[in-house]
Tab-separated table of C-alpha atoms and ligand atoms in Angstrom:
chain	number	residue	atom	x	y	z
F	3	MET	CA	6.397	7.420	37.895
F	4	HIS	CA	8.512	5.414	36.200
F	5	PHE	CA	11.652	2.958	37.561
F	6	THR	CA	14.862	2.451	35.614
F	7	GLY	CA	17.667	0.687	36.820
F	8	GLY	CA	17.291	2.227	40.435
F	9	MET	CA	16.854	5.230	39.571
F	10	ARG	CA	13.294	7.153	39.412
F	11	THR	CA	12.588	9.686	36.501
F	12	SER	CA	9.463	11.354	36.294
F	13	ASN	CA	7.730	13.295	33.480
F	14	PHE	CA	8.216	17.296	34.349
F	15	GLN	CA	11.375	18.640	34.379
F	16	ILE	CA	11.834	22.151	37.319
F	17	VAL	CA	12.574	25.772	35.983
F	18	PRO	CA	14.726	27.420	38.521
F	19	LEU	CA	14.828	31.187	38.199
F	20	ALA	CA	17.237	32.073	34.981
F	21	THR	CA	20.892	33.413	35.712
F	22	GLU	CA	20.424	36.386	33.901
F	23	ILE	CA	17.415	37.590	36.378
F	24	ALA	CA	19.379	37.038	39.366
F	25	GLU	CA	22.072	39.159	37.683
F	26	ALA	CA	19.756	41.566	36.694
F	27	ALA	CA	18.443	41.722	40.860
F	28	ARG	CA	21.739	42.047	41.682
F	29	ARG	CA	22.677	44.936	39.475
F	30	ALA	CA	19.724	47.147	40.120
F	31	ALA	CA	20.343	46.470	43.506
F	32	ALA	CA	23.989	47.104	43.655
F	33	THR	CA	22.682	50.117	42.398
F	34	GLY	CA	20.729	50.666	45.103
F	35	ALA	CA	16.995	51.200	43.172
F	36	PRO	CA	14.305	51.200	46.051
F	37	ASP	CA	11.965	48.139	44.602
F	38	HIS	CA	15.075	45.805	45.378
F	39	ALA	CA	15.845	45.509	49.132
F	40	VAL	CA	19.531	44.020	50.476
F	41	ILE	CA	18.060	42.198	53.511
F	42	THR	CA	19.833	39.466	56.200
F	43	VAL	CA	18.315	36.361	57.283
F	44	ASP	CA	17.789	35.934	60.548
F	45	SER	CA	15.991	32.425	60.322
F	46	PRO	CA	16.955	29.370	58.677
F	47	GLY	CA	13.062	28.617	56.916
F	48	GLY	CA	11.633	31.580	55.638
F	49	PHE	CA	14.161	33.152	52.998
F	50	PRO	CA	13.891	30.951	50.298
F	51	CYS	CA	16.035	31.656	47.051
F	52	ARG	CA	14.457	31.398	43.628
F	53	HIS	CA	18.201	31.236	41.239
F	54	CYS	CA	20.030	27.453	43.725
F	55	LEU	CA	17.015	26.400	45.044
F	56	CYS	CA	17.876	25.778	49.006
F	57	TRP	CA	16.125	28.407	52.183
F	58	ALA	CA	18.912	31.082	52.156
F	59	GLN	CA	20.776	30.632	55.847
F	60	PRO	CA	21.281	33.250	58.893
F	61	GLY	CA	23.800	35.565	58.095
F	62	GLU	CA	23.608	35.709	54.185
F	63	ARG	CA	21.562	37.987	52.524
F	64	VAL	CA	19.265	38.116	50.099
F	65	ILE	CA	17.802	40.419	47.485
F	66	LEU	CA	13.354	40.643	47.245
F	67	PHE	CA	12.573	42.033	45.406
F	68	PRO	CA	9.876	42.193	41.708
F	69	PHE	CA	8.582	39.692	39.746
F	70	ALA	CA	6.623	38.790	36.804
F	71	ALA	CA	5.875	34.534	37.430
F	72	VAL	CA	3.198	35.494	34.471
F	73	PRO	CA	4.005	38.306	32.263
F	74	PRO	CA	1.590	40.723	32.148
F	75	GLY	CA	-1.180	40.964	29.007
F	76	HIS	CA	-3.109	37.997	30.758
F	77	PRO	CA	-5.432	37.400	32.709
F	78	TYR	CA	-3.685	35.992	35.264
F	79	SER	CA	-0.734	38.003	35.311
F	80	GLU	CA	1.338	38.502	38.558
F	81	THR	CA	4.666	40.159	39.762
F	82	GLY	CA	5.424	40.024	43.048
F	83	PRO	CA	7.944	39.130	45.786
F	84	ILE	CA	11.202	36.949	44.888
F	85	PHE	CA	14.468	36.329	46.762
F	86	VAL	CA	17.955	35.394	45.590
F	87	HIS	CA	21.316	35.517	47.058
F	88	VAL	CA	22.617	38.532	46.629
F	89	GLU	CA	25.962	36.734	46.570
F	90	PRO	CA	26.356	34.590	43.379
F	91	CYS	CA	25.476	31.197	43.702
F	92	GLN	CA	24.739	28.286	41.394
F	93	ARG	CA	21.819	27.596	39.647
F	94	TYR	CA	19.835	24.720	40.999
F	95	SER	CA	21.073	21.764	38.610
F	96	ALA	CA	19.259	19.040	39.295
F	97	THR	CA	16.665	19.661	37.034
F	98	ARG	CA	14.103	16.040	37.346
F	99	GLU	CA	14.673	15.542	40.863
F	100	TYR	CA	12.329	17.437	43.132
F	101	PRO	CA	14.038	20.261	45.033
F	102	PRO	CA	14.043	18.015	48.186
F	103	ASP	CA	14.266	22.323	50.268
F	104	PHE	CA	11.214	22.714	49.980
F	105	ARG	CA	9.166	19.508	50.172
F	106	ILE	CA	6.500	20.799	52.940
F	107	GLY	CA	4.686	23.712	52.515
F	108	ARG	CA	4.032	24.679	48.739
F	109	VAL	CA	0.756	24.422	47.015
F	110	PHE	CA	1.141	24.408	42.865
F	111	ARG	CA	-0.665	25.639	40.633
F	112	ALA	CA	-1.587	24.365	36.953
F	113	TYR	CA	-1.868	26.698	33.935
F	114	ASN	CA	-2.971	26.712	30.563
F	115	ALA	CA	-0.780	27.390	27.760
F	116	ASN	CA	-2.342	30.895	27.334
F	117	HIS	CA	-1.415	31.622	31.117
F	118	ASP	CA	-5.268	30.790	32.752
F	119	MET	CA	-4.837	29.217	36.371
F	120	ILE	CA	-6.634	25.911	35.488
F	121	ASP	CA	-6.020	23.809	38.463
F	122	ALA	CA	-4.434	23.810	41.936
F	123	GLU	CA	-3.437	21.715	44.269
F	124	VAL	CA	-1.850	21.349	48.170
F	125	ALA	CA	0.097	18.988	48.514
F	126	ASN	CA	-1.337	18.191	52.590
F	127	GLY	CA	1.175	14.773	52.713
F	128	ASN	CA	1.594	13.801	49.385
F	129	GLU	CA	4.335	13.783	47.102
F	130	PRO	CA	4.801	16.477	45.699
F	131	GLU	CA	6.026	14.646	43.179
F	132	ALA	CA	1.968	12.453	43.092
F	133	VAL	CA	0.672	16.954	42.717
F	134	ILE	CA	2.565	17.456	40.106
F	135	GLU	CA	2.261	14.306	37.931
F	136	LYS	CA	-1.608	14.597	38.642
F	137	LEU	CA	-1.584	18.239	37.619
F	138	LEU	CA	0.242	17.329	34.318
F	139	GLU	CA	-2.173	14.446	33.728
F	140	ASN	CA	-4.650	16.935	32.339
F	141	PRO	CA	-3.857	17.428	28.661
F	142	GLU	CA	-4.739	21.138	29.189
F	143	THR	CA	-1.985	21.513	31.458
F	144	ALA	CA	1.549	23.335	30.511
F	145	PHE	CA	2.720	24.069	33.339
F	146	VAL	CA	3.386	24.083	36.193
F	147	HIS	CA	3.480	26.774	39.637
F	148	SER	CA	5.297	25.849	42.981
F	149	ARG	CA	4.408	28.565	45.466
F	150	SER	CA	4.488	29.335	48.827
F	151	VAL	CA	1.066	27.593	51.178
F	152	THR	CA	0.739	30.702	53.404
F	153	ARG	CA	2.878	33.661	51.728
F	154	GLY	CA	1.767	32.650	48.261
F	155	CYS	CA	4.698	33.300	47.130
F	156	TYR	CA	6.323	31.977	43.709
F	157	THR	CA	9.284	29.387	44.386
F	158	PHE	CA	9.536	27.911	41.103
F	159	ALA	CA	8.242	26.401	37.535
F	160	ILE	CA	7.773	22.434	36.456
F	161	GLU	CA	6.934	22.101	32.991
F	162	ARG	CA	7.067	18.605	30.826
F	163	ILE	CA	10.142	16.757	30.020
Z	206	LIG	ZN1	20.855	31.761	45.455
């Protein structure tokens, strides 16, 4: 971690869900696709939107749908449930900063360029940035995924800059 003119910079960037995927989910939900459920949020810390990387707030509506965080064709291929807001939201843009809503409750999985999981670590009270930078110290690490430590759901990706 480097300190430059008071601004903390890091060797990684946050990769939120692509806007095209969020918009495709909104279109699918609007047509009543059975694998795109619309849910009205009833608790403040249970429905993370993968597009704006914020907790959806009670009363807001979210779409629950399956997302291939690790694409098909690999031993670790994996599709699992994620949420996005029903209403258009702004894609998380502070990609050089760790999303403040997810400082706790995340596990970080490191993958190599073949999409094989090669390491994983829970922050356990450490700063998530320190865990990410440690995983990226391994030259084999191509990218890192953040997931819920309890339910295992994909939250966002982290890439080297
Ligand atoms: Zn959102």
